[in-house]
């Protein structure tokens, strides 16, 4: 069964089409990355999949349940980590998890064991009795991931989980996220605008202006760029250029006294290249394409890093979700 199955989903806010006819499939047990710049439609999509918003058209199924027709079943199947923290800062880490366990009717005799296991998993067991307001941003985010797992969901949604964290905390959080499918039997749907983070995802969709403009594994997407770039400096560029062009049957360019060519498996070409023009080689370097390059190619723009601030829309979604949970 698919963890997530979305077909022709759209969401309009008045004249704005926030999500524009998107389709995607997330197989069970995988990590799916939803990438795009600010305002692309990522949070709106998550809100629809989490049953906080209804779509204008199209369908979405989570673990086989229809988001429009079976919202309570969907809600039981998912965990959510919102873009902005929703922890209760005046409770301890342990109390935050307990509170969530009660909300989701986790069996009393299982609560303690589960919460202890999760606190160990995120490396916060020793801090379990500290108030959350004393925690760093990274610790809070890890605790939110743990909270999202307390009721054993089938799918965990993470909206910009590493936003605002320092590089070290981001790296640490990633160590936990990549282990989730195996250790917690959960599929992960996460958004980010840090392209390099998406490298660990099994599959990716790039969204821009509400439309999915590319999907595939990180390797597949990077392949569309035509492969690696090999840069060579030699003592005799003129003859080296001819030699390399004959060797690989490609066009070799020259810029700033450096020759360069594109190759699908650049690393495998280097030994041959050195064999052929060995004596004149001064240096060789290989540049692998990044997901940033993919985004640049698809949109003609760099993904923006600067303006990812929290907004009222997100805060309102959280309040709405809490209200729904309370009624639930
Ligand atoms: N409740 C809302 N009312 C009106 N417009 C909205 C609302 N929520 C989001 N939008 C608009 O939809 C677009 C997508 O927003 P969003 O899904 O938050 O993007 P992202 O999470 O990728 O930054 C933006 O243009 C945003 O202003
Ligand atoms: Mg967002």
mmCIF file of C-alpha atoms and ligand atoms in Angstrom:
data_model
loop_
_atom_site.group_PDB
_atom_site.id
_atom_site.type_symbol
_atom_site.label_atom_id
_atom_site.label_comp_id
_atom_site.label_asym_id
_atom_site.label_seq_id
_atom_site.Cartn_x
_atom_site.Cartn_y
_atom_site.Cartn_z
ATOM 1 C CA UNK A 1 0.000 0.000 0.000
ATOM 2 C CA UNK A 2 1.112 3.548 -0.651
ATOM 3 C CA UNK A 3 1.741 5.736 2.392
ATOM 4 C CA UNK A 4 0.536 8.762 0.432
ATOM 5 C CA UNK A 5 -1.337 8.894 -2.851
ATOM 6 C CA UNK A 6 -2.215 12.300 -4.248
ATOM 7 C CA UNK A 7 -4.004 12.821 -7.553
ATOM 8 C CA UNK A 8 -4.599 16.133 -9.319
ATOM 9 C CA UNK A 9 -4.770 18.059 -6.073
ATOM 10 C CA UNK A 10 -5.450 21.807 -6.219
ATOM 11 C CA UNK A 11 -6.110 24.472 -3.627
ATOM 12 C CA UNK A 12 -7.267 27.962 -4.409
ATOM 13 C CA UNK A 13 -7.410 30.878 -1.963
ATOM 14 C CA UNK A 14 -9.532 33.397 -3.826
ATOM 15 C CA UNK A 15 -7.550 34.321 -6.900
ATOM 16 C CA UNK A 16 -4.377 32.582 -5.658
ATOM 17 C CA UNK A 17 -3.784 29.001 -6.738
ATOM 18 C CA UNK A 18 -1.536 27.823 -3.896
ATOM 19 C CA UNK A 19 -1.464 24.192 -5.076
ATOM 20 C CA UNK A 20 -1.935 23.588 -8.763
ATOM 21 C CA UNK A 21 -2.916 20.093 -9.944
ATOM 22 C CA UNK A 22 -0.215 18.103 -8.174
ATOM 23 C CA UNK A 23 0.063 14.307 -8.139
ATOM 24 C CA UNK A 24 2.515 12.265 -6.121
ATOM 25 C CA UNK A 25 2.995 8.818 -4.602
ATOM 26 C CA UNK A 26 5.004 7.945 -1.520
ATOM 27 C CA UNK A 27 5.738 4.236 -1.052
ATOM 28 C CA UNK A 28 5.603 2.856 2.484
ATOM 29 C CA UNK A 29 8.825 2.971 4.469
ATOM 30 C CA UNK A 30 10.441 5.767 2.482
ATOM 31 C CA UNK A 31 11.455 9.371 3.034
ATOM 32 C CA UNK A 32 9.902 11.804 0.585
ATOM 33 C CA UNK A 33 11.258 15.318 0.217
ATOM 34 C CA UNK A 34 9.012 18.150 -0.919
ATOM 35 C CA UNK A 35 11.286 20.961 -2.032
ATOM 36 C CA UNK A 36 10.544 24.471 -3.039
ATOM 37 C CA UNK A 37 11.042 28.126 -2.242
ATOM 38 C CA UNK A 38 8.954 30.199 0.112
ATOM 39 C CA UNK A 39 5.346 30.479 -1.056
ATOM 40 C CA UNK A 40 5.609 27.463 -3.373
ATOM 41 C CA UNK A 41 2.672 25.651 -1.746
ATOM 42 C CA UNK A 42 4.429 23.177 0.548
ATOM 43 C CA UNK A 43 2.628 24.000 3.789
ATOM 44 C CA UNK A 44 -0.722 24.209 2.015
ATOM 45 C CA UNK A 45 -0.147 20.704 0.642
ATOM 46 C CA UNK A 46 0.786 19.385 4.089
ATOM 47 C CA UNK A 47 -2.279 21.038 5.594
ATOM 48 C CA UNK A 48 -4.511 19.268 3.066
ATOM 49 C CA UNK A 49 -2.809 15.916 3.684
ATOM 50 C CA UNK A 50 -3.214 16.436 7.443
ATOM 51 C CA UNK A 51 -6.953 17.232 6.953
ATOM 52 C CA UNK A 52 -6.589 20.822 8.198
ATOM 53 C CA UNK A 53 -7.658 22.215 4.840
ATOM 54 C CA UNK A 54 -9.982 20.782 2.247
ATOM 55 C CA UNK A 55 -8.759 20.753 -1.343
ATOM 56 C CA UNK A 56 -10.500 22.720 -4.082
ATOM 57 C CA UNK A 57 -10.235 19.634 -6.294
ATOM 58 C CA UNK A 58 -8.415 16.334 -6.536
ATOM 59 C CA UNK A 59 -7.909 13.477 -4.080
ATOM 60 C CA UNK A 60 -5.463 12.589 -1.333
ATOM 61 C CA UNK A 61 -5.157 9.244 0.456
ATOM 62 C CA UNK A 62 -3.016 8.596 3.522
ATOM 63 C CA UNK A 63 -2.385 4.943 4.388
ATOM 64 C CA UNK A 64 -5.400 4.095 2.260
ATOM 65 C CA UNK A 65 -7.727 6.628 3.913
ATOM 66 C CA UNK A 66 -9.373 9.441 2.005
ATOM 67 C CA UNK A 67 -8.430 12.846 3.478
ATOM 68 C CA UNK A 68 -11.809 14.321 2.537
ATOM 69 C CA UNK A 69 -14.082 11.424 3.494
ATOM 70 C CA UNK A 70 -12.252 9.778 6.384
ATOM 71 C CA UNK A 71 -10.487 12.635 8.170
ATOM 72 C CA UNK A 72 -10.492 11.021 11.604
ATOM 73 C CA UNK A 73 -8.902 7.831 10.249
ATOM 74 C CA UNK A 74 -6.302 9.942 8.488
ATOM 75 C CA UNK A 75 -5.573 11.870 11.677
ATOM 76 C CA UNK A 76 -4.996 8.643 13.585
ATOM 77 C CA UNK A 77 -2.531 7.523 10.927
ATOM 78 C CA UNK A 78 -0.326 10.587 10.952
ATOM 79 C CA UNK A 79 2.102 12.519 13.110
ATOM 80 C CA UNK A 80 2.941 16.147 12.432
ATOM 81 C CA UNK A 81 5.849 18.435 13.162
ATOM 82 C CA UNK A 82 4.793 21.935 12.186
ATOM 83 C CA UNK A 83 6.993 24.673 10.838
ATOM 84 C CA UNK A 84 6.667 26.561 14.143
ATOM 85 C CA UNK A 85 7.085 24.869 17.480
ATOM 86 C CA UNK A 86 3.866 23.807 19.191
ATOM 87 C CA UNK A 87 5.367 22.384 22.378
ATOM 88 C CA UNK A 88 4.104 23.585 25.718
ATOM 89 C CA UNK A 89 7.119 25.467 27.043
ATOM 90 C CA UNK A 90 5.934 25.387 30.651
ATOM 91 C CA UNK A 91 5.785 21.602 30.707
ATOM 92 C CA UNK A 92 8.732 19.232 30.872
ATOM 93 C CA UNK A 93 9.807 17.129 27.897
ATOM 94 C CA UNK A 94 8.200 14.105 29.510
ATOM 95 C CA UNK A 95 4.955 15.934 30.244
ATOM 96 C CA UNK A 96 4.708 17.174 26.662
ATOM 97 C CA UNK A 97 4.903 13.602 25.401
ATOM 98 C CA UNK A 98 2.474 12.351 28.063
ATOM 99 C CA UNK A 99 -0.038 15.038 27.160
ATOM 100 C CA UNK A 100 0.113 13.984 23.537
ATOM 101 C CA UNK A 101 -0.247 10.302 24.470
ATOM 102 C CA UNK A 102 -3.451 11.134 26.370
ATOM 103 C CA UNK A 103 -4.808 13.165 23.447
ATOM 104 C CA UNK A 104 -4.322 10.187 21.173
ATOM 105 C CA UNK A 105 -5.691 7.617 23.628
ATOM 106 C CA UNK A 106 -2.484 5.616 23.816
ATOM 107 C CA UNK A 107 -3.086 2.654 26.136
ATOM 108 C CA UNK A 108 -2.111 3.610 29.679
ATOM 109 C CA UNK A 109 0.139 0.626 30.271
ATOM 110 C CA UNK A 110 2.050 1.358 27.052
ATOM 111 C CA UNK A 111 2.510 5.099 27.545
ATOM 112 C CA UNK A 112 5.510 5.116 29.842
ATOM 113 C CA UNK A 113 7.504 2.532 27.924
ATOM 114 C CA UNK A 114 6.934 4.217 24.585
ATOM 115 C CA UNK A 115 7.832 7.639 25.894
ATOM 116 C CA UNK A 116 11.007 6.381 27.540
ATOM 117 C CA UNK A 117 12.056 4.641 24.327
ATOM 118 C CA UNK A 118 11.439 7.788 22.301
ATOM 119 C CA UNK A 119 13.336 9.987 24.747
ATOM 120 C CA UNK A 120 16.294 7.623 24.419
ATOM 121 C CA UNK A 121 15.967 7.630 20.632
ATOM 122 C CA UNK A 122 16.224 11.427 20.421
ATOM 123 C CA UNK A 123 18.982 11.602 23.027
ATOM 124 C CA UNK A 124 16.948 13.591 25.550
ATOM 125 C CA UNK A 125 16.266 10.976 28.201
ATOM 126 C CA UNK A 126 18.541 12.709 30.701
ATOM 127 C CA UNK A 127 16.682 15.970 30.161
ATOM 128 C CA UNK A 128 13.194 14.503 30.347
ATOM 129 C CA UNK A 129 12.270 16.371 33.534
ATOM 130 C CA UNK A 130 13.519 19.764 32.355
ATOM 131 C CA UNK A 131 11.090 22.433 31.265
ATOM 132 C CA UNK A 132 10.971 22.821 27.485
ATOM 133 C CA UNK A 133 11.592 26.558 27.775
ATOM 134 C CA UNK A 134 15.154 25.703 28.786
ATOM 135 C CA UNK A 135 15.750 23.712 25.594
ATOM 136 C CA UNK A 136 17.723 24.831 22.536
ATOM 137 C CA UNK A 137 16.033 24.998 19.130
ATOM 138 C CA UNK A 138 17.535 21.654 18.109
ATOM 139 C CA UNK A 139 16.376 19.903 21.286
ATOM 140 C CA UNK A 140 12.846 21.245 20.820
ATOM 141 C CA UNK A 141 12.714 20.023 17.253
ATOM 142 C CA UNK A 142 13.891 16.557 18.285
ATOM 143 C CA UNK A 143 11.264 16.493 21.013
ATOM 144 C CA UNK A 144 8.616 17.445 18.461
ATOM 145 C CA UNK A 145 9.689 14.556 16.246
ATOM 146 C CA UNK A 146 9.356 12.240 19.259
ATOM 147 C CA UNK A 147 5.937 13.679 20.042
ATOM 148 C CA UNK A 148 4.834 13.059 16.469
ATOM 149 C CA UNK A 149 5.703 9.383 16.958
ATOM 150 C CA UNK A 150 4.078 8.714 20.352
ATOM 151 C CA UNK A 151 0.862 7.327 18.864
ATOM 152 C CA UNK A 152 2.768 5.188 16.318
ATOM 153 C CA UNK A 153 1.604 6.877 13.121
ATOM 154 C CA UNK A 154 2.121 5.330 9.710
ATOM 155 C CA UNK A 155 3.143 8.633 8.162
ATOM 156 C CA UNK A 156 5.085 11.466 9.769
ATOM 157 C CA UNK A 157 4.872 14.970 8.281
ATOM 158 C CA UNK A 158 7.739 17.347 8.919
ATOM 159 C CA UNK A 159 7.297 20.919 7.693
ATOM 160 C CA UNK A 160 10.719 22.595 7.430
ATOM 161 C CA UNK A 161 12.059 20.600 10.377
ATOM 162 C CA UNK A 162 15.518 22.148 10.272
ATOM 163 C CA UNK A 163 14.465 25.740 9.701
ATOM 164 C CA UNK A 164 16.309 28.134 11.984
ATOM 165 C CA UNK A 165 18.644 25.492 13.409
ATOM 166 C CA UNK A 166 22.416 25.878 13.399
ATOM 167 C CA UNK A 167 24.301 23.482 11.086
ATOM 168 C CA UNK A 168 25.300 21.144 13.908
ATOM 169 C CA UNK A 169 21.734 20.765 15.199
ATOM 170 C CA UNK A 170 20.513 20.282 11.640
ATOM 171 C CA UNK A 171 22.994 17.468 11.123
ATOM 172 C CA UNK A 172 22.012 15.833 14.413
ATOM 173 C CA UNK A 173 18.304 16.047 13.605
ATOM 174 C CA UNK A 174 19.007 14.438 10.251
ATOM 175 C CA UNK A 175 20.655 11.495 11.956
ATOM 176 C CA UNK A 176 17.313 10.810 13.636
ATOM 177 C CA UNK A 177 15.165 11.463 10.594
ATOM 178 C CA UNK A 178 17.002 9.000 8.342
ATOM 179 C CA UNK A 179 16.500 6.249 10.915
ATOM 180 C CA UNK A 180 12.756 6.773 11.215
ATOM 181 C CA UNK A 181 11.491 4.365 8.522
ATOM 182 C CA UNK A 182 13.485 1.427 9.871
ATOM 183 C CA UNK A 183 13.393 2.098 13.585
ATOM 184 C CA UNK A 184 9.856 3.442 13.858
ATOM 185 C CA UNK A 185 8.189 1.829 10.907
ATOM 186 C CA UNK A 186 6.982 5.147 9.601
ATOM 187 C CA UNK A 187 7.027 6.834 6.196
ATOM 188 C CA UNK A 188 8.233 10.427 6.188
ATOM 189 C CA UNK A 189 6.944 13.362 4.148
ATOM 190 C CA UNK A 190 9.085 16.403 4.716
ATOM 191 C CA UNK A 191 9.444 19.839 3.238
ATOM 192 C CA UNK A 192 12.638 21.802 3.078
ATOM 193 C CA UNK A 193 14.226 24.585 1.144
ATOM 194 C CA UNK A 194 17.710 23.318 1.986
ATOM 195 C CA UNK A 195 18.406 21.389 -1.184
ATOM 196 C CA UNK A 196 21.431 19.574 0.165
ATOM 197 C CA UNK A 197 19.312 18.038 2.929
ATOM 198 C CA UNK A 198 17.109 16.397 0.367
ATOM 199 C CA UNK A 199 19.989 14.189 -0.768
ATOM 200 C CA UNK A 200 19.009 11.603 1.848
ATOM 201 C CA UNK A 201 15.410 11.339 0.606
ATOM 202 C CA UNK A 202 14.428 8.294 -1.407
ATOM 203 C CA UNK A 203 12.311 10.447 -3.684
ATOM 204 C CA UNK A 204 11.837 14.135 -4.196
ATOM 205 C CA UNK A 205 9.304 16.434 -5.768
ATOM 206 C CA UNK A 206 10.284 19.999 -6.568
ATOM 207 C CA UNK A 207 7.384 22.438 -6.298
ATOM 208 C CA UNK A 208 7.393 25.984 -7.587
ATOM 209 C CA UNK A 209 4.387 28.306 -7.817
ATOM 210 C CA UNK A 210 2.082 25.479 -6.766
ATOM 211 C CA UNK A 211 3.192 23.144 -9.557
ATOM 212 C CA UNK A 212 5.413 20.088 -9.331
ATOM 213 C CA UNK A 213 8.164 20.732 -11.831
ATOM 214 C CA UNK A 214 10.300 17.623 -11.258
ATOM 215 C CA UNK A 215 10.109 14.294 -9.449
ATOM 216 C CA UNK A 216 12.507 11.413 -8.971
ATOM 217 C CA UNK A 217 15.296 10.166 -6.766
ATOM 218 C CA UNK A 218 18.113 12.655 -6.077
ATOM 219 C CA UNK A 219 20.358 10.649 -8.424
ATOM 220 C CA UNK A 220 17.753 10.626 -11.209
ATOM 221 C CA UNK A 221 17.178 14.349 -10.936
ATOM 222 C CA UNK A 222 20.871 15.104 -11.033
ATOM 223 C CA UNK A 223 21.279 12.854 -14.054
ATOM 224 C CA UNK A 224 19.012 15.180 -16.008
ATOM 225 C CA UNK A 225 21.787 17.757 -15.792
ATOM 226 C CA UNK A 226 23.967 15.627 -18.067
ATOM 227 C CA UNK A 227 26.353 14.307 -15.435
ATOM 228 C CA UNK A 228 29.535 15.424 -13.706
ATOM 229 C CA UNK A 229 31.871 18.128 -14.889
ATOM 230 C CA UNK A 230 35.587 17.308 -15.116
ATOM 231 C CA UNK A 231 37.996 20.235 -15.005
ATOM 232 C CA UNK A 232 41.591 19.737 -16.225
ATOM 233 C CA UNK A 233 44.603 22.025 -16.184
ATOM 234 C CA UNK A 234 47.452 21.062 -18.480
ATOM 235 C CA UNK A 235 50.747 22.522 -19.674
ATOM 236 C CA UNK A 236 49.491 22.280 -23.263
ATOM 237 C CA UNK A 237 45.732 22.894 -23.444
ATOM 238 C CA UNK A 238 45.615 22.993 -27.215
ATOM 239 C CA UNK A 239 46.800 19.443 -27.822
ATOM 240 C CA UNK A 240 45.151 18.125 -24.630
ATOM 241 C CA UNK A 241 41.793 19.431 -25.884
ATOM 242 C CA UNK A 242 42.159 17.506 -29.156
ATOM 243 C CA UNK A 243 43.315 14.343 -27.364
ATOM 244 C CA UNK A 244 40.386 14.387 -24.911
ATOM 245 C CA UNK A 245 37.834 15.139 -27.612
ATOM 246 C CA UNK A 246 39.076 12.158 -29.625
ATOM 247 C CA UNK A 247 39.192 9.936 -26.559
ATOM 248 C CA UNK A 248 35.622 10.505 -25.297
ATOM 249 C CA UNK A 249 33.981 11.863 -28.424
ATOM 250 C CA UNK A 250 32.745 14.944 -26.561
ATOM 251 C CA UNK A 251 33.156 18.665 -26.887
ATOM 252 C CA UNK A 252 35.774 20.077 -24.522
ATOM 253 C CA UNK A 253 35.424 23.707 -23.439
ATOM 254 C CA UNK A 254 38.024 26.065 -22.117
ATOM 255 C CA UNK A 255 37.608 28.801 -19.524
ATOM 256 C CA UNK A 256 40.259 30.635 -17.491
ATOM 257 C CA UNK A 257 43.018 28.356 -18.825
ATOM 258 C CA UNK A 258 41.077 25.328 -17.642
ATOM 259 C CA UNK A 259 39.548 22.671 -19.871
ATOM 260 C CA UNK A 260 36.212 21.184 -18.886
ATOM 261 C CA UNK A 261 33.848 18.523 -20.144
ATOM 262 C CA UNK A 262 30.646 16.837 -19.009
ATOM 263 C CA UNK A 263 30.580 13.092 -18.362
ATOM 264 C CA UNK A 264 27.881 10.827 -16.974
ATOM 265 C CA UNK A 265 30.322 8.995 -14.699
ATOM 266 C CA UNK A 266 33.085 11.525 -14.317
ATOM 267 C CA UNK A 267 35.031 9.570 -11.723
ATOM 268 C CA UNK A 268 35.320 6.577 -14.050
ATOM 269 C CA UNK A 269 36.644 8.769 -16.902
ATOM 270 C CA UNK A 270 39.513 10.301 -14.963
ATOM 271 C CA UNK A 271 41.960 7.339 -15.091
ATOM 272 C CA UNK A 272 41.562 7.072 -18.866
ATOM 273 C CA UNK A 273 41.961 10.776 -19.260
ATOM 274 C CA UNK A 274 45.196 10.812 -17.267
ATOM 275 C CA UNK A 275 46.512 7.801 -19.212
ATOM 276 C CA UNK A 276 45.961 9.665 -22.427
ATOM 277 C CA UNK A 277 47.375 13.099 -21.588
ATOM 278 C CA UNK A 278 49.217 12.181 -18.398
ATOM 279 C CA UNK A 279 52.460 14.048 -18.904
ATOM 280 C CA UNK A 280 50.875 17.426 -19.426
ATOM 281 C CA UNK A 281 48.289 17.238 -16.589
ATOM 282 C CA UNK A 282 48.747 19.834 -13.848
ATOM 283 C CA UNK A 283 45.486 19.231 -11.971
ATOM 284 C CA UNK A 284 42.142 17.450 -12.316
ATOM 285 C CA UNK A 285 38.970 18.116 -10.362
ATOM 286 C CA UNK A 286 35.509 16.658 -10.518
ATOM 287 C CA UNK A 287 32.343 18.584 -9.823
ATOM 288 C CA UNK A 288 29.226 16.601 -9.026
ATOM 289 C CA UNK A 289 25.873 18.221 -9.778
ATOM 290 C CA UNK A 290 23.815 19.211 -6.743
ATOM 291 C CA UNK A 291 20.068 19.483 -6.252
ATOM 292 C CA UNK A 292 20.593 23.239 -6.224
ATOM 293 C CA UNK A 293 21.791 22.911 -9.819
ATOM 294 C CA UNK A 294 18.631 20.929 -10.616
ATOM 295 C CA UNK A 295 16.437 23.660 -9.161
ATOM 296 C CA UNK A 296 18.388 26.306 -11.032
ATOM 297 C CA UNK A 297 17.987 24.423 -14.304
ATOM 298 C CA UNK A 298 14.254 23.867 -13.793
ATOM 299 C CA UNK A 299 13.353 27.392 -12.710
ATOM 300 C CA UNK A 300 16.220 29.593 -13.837
ATOM 301 C CA UNK A 301 16.445 30.800 -10.223
ATOM 302 C CA UNK A 302 18.361 29.911 -7.075
ATOM 303 C CA UNK A 303 16.167 28.643 -4.305
ATOM 304 C CA UNK A 304 15.819 31.495 -1.838
ATOM 305 C CA UNK A 305 17.157 31.050 1.642
ATOM 306 C CA UNK A 306 16.478 34.440 3.034
ATOM 307 C CA UNK A 307 12.791 34.921 3.588
ATOM 308 C CA UNK A 308 11.689 31.763 5.337
ATOM 309 C CA UNK A 309 10.018 33.430 8.279
ATOM 310 C CA UNK A 310 7.136 32.024 10.239
ATOM 311 C CA UNK A 311 3.812 33.426 9.233
ATOM 312 C CA UNK A 312 0.377 33.851 10.652
ATOM 313 C CA UNK A 313 -1.086 31.283 8.286
ATOM 314 C CA UNK A 314 1.000 28.564 9.882
ATOM 315 C CA UNK A 315 0.175 29.693 13.404
ATOM 316 C CA UNK A 316 -3.519 29.704 12.558
ATOM 317 C CA UNK A 317 -3.203 26.155 11.155
ATOM 318 C CA UNK A 318 -1.695 24.988 14.404
ATOM 319 C CA UNK A 319 -4.475 26.552 16.428
ATOM 320 C CA UNK A 320 -7.046 24.964 14.123
ATOM 321 C CA UNK A 321 -5.390 21.580 14.453
ATOM 322 C CA UNK A 322 -5.283 21.802 18.240
ATOM 323 C CA UNK A 323 -9.001 22.680 18.262
ATOM 324 C CA UNK A 324 -9.750 19.656 16.095
ATOM 325 C CA UNK A 325 -7.722 17.393 18.360
ATOM 326 C CA UNK A 326 -9.541 18.670 21.405
ATOM 327 C CA UNK A 327 -12.888 17.866 19.815
ATOM 328 C CA UNK A 328 -11.634 14.526 18.539
HETATM 329 N N1 LIG B 1 -4.988 30.760 4.254
HETATM 330 C C1 LIG B 1 -4.491 31.365 3.175
HETATM 331 N N2 LIG B 1 -5.171 32.354 2.567
HETATM 332 C C2 LIG B 1 -4.697 32.948 1.454
HETATM 333 N N3 LIG B 1 -3.543 32.617 0.842
HETATM 334 C C3 LIG B 1 -2.817 31.632 1.407
HETATM 335 C C4 LIG B 1 -3.233 30.955 2.588
HETATM 336 N N4 LIG B 1 -2.310 30.012 2.890
HETATM 337 C C5 LIG B 1 -1.344 30.108 1.951
HETATM 338 N N5 LIG B 1 -1.641 31.084 1.057
HETATM 339 C C6 LIG B 1 -0.848 31.448 -0.134
HETATM 340 O O1 LIG B 1 -0.587 30.249 -0.866
HETATM 341 C C7 LIG B 1 0.733 30.241 -1.375
HETATM 342 C C8 LIG B 1 1.480 29.015 -0.867
HETATM 343 O O2 LIG B 1 1.755 29.182 0.529
HETATM 344 P P1 LIG B 1 2.418 28.046 1.405
HETATM 345 O O3 LIG B 1 1.725 26.775 1.168
HETATM 346 O O4 LIG B 1 2.471 28.540 2.816
HETATM 347 O O5 LIG B 1 3.887 27.978 0.798
HETATM 348 P P2 LIG B 1 5.244 27.332 1.391
HETATM 349 O O6 LIG B 1 4.898 26.511 2.586
HETATM 350 O O7 LIG B 1 5.807 26.561 0.263
HETATM 351 O O8 LIG B 1 6.119 28.479 1.764
HETATM 352 C C9 LIG B 1 1.344 31.553 -0.992
HETATM 353 O O9 LIG B 1 1.165 32.450 -2.054
HETATM 354 C C10 LIG B 1 0.536 31.967 0.219
HETATM 355 O O10 LIG B 1 0.542 33.357 0.366
HETATM 356 MG MG1 LIG B 2 5.690 26.575 4.520
#
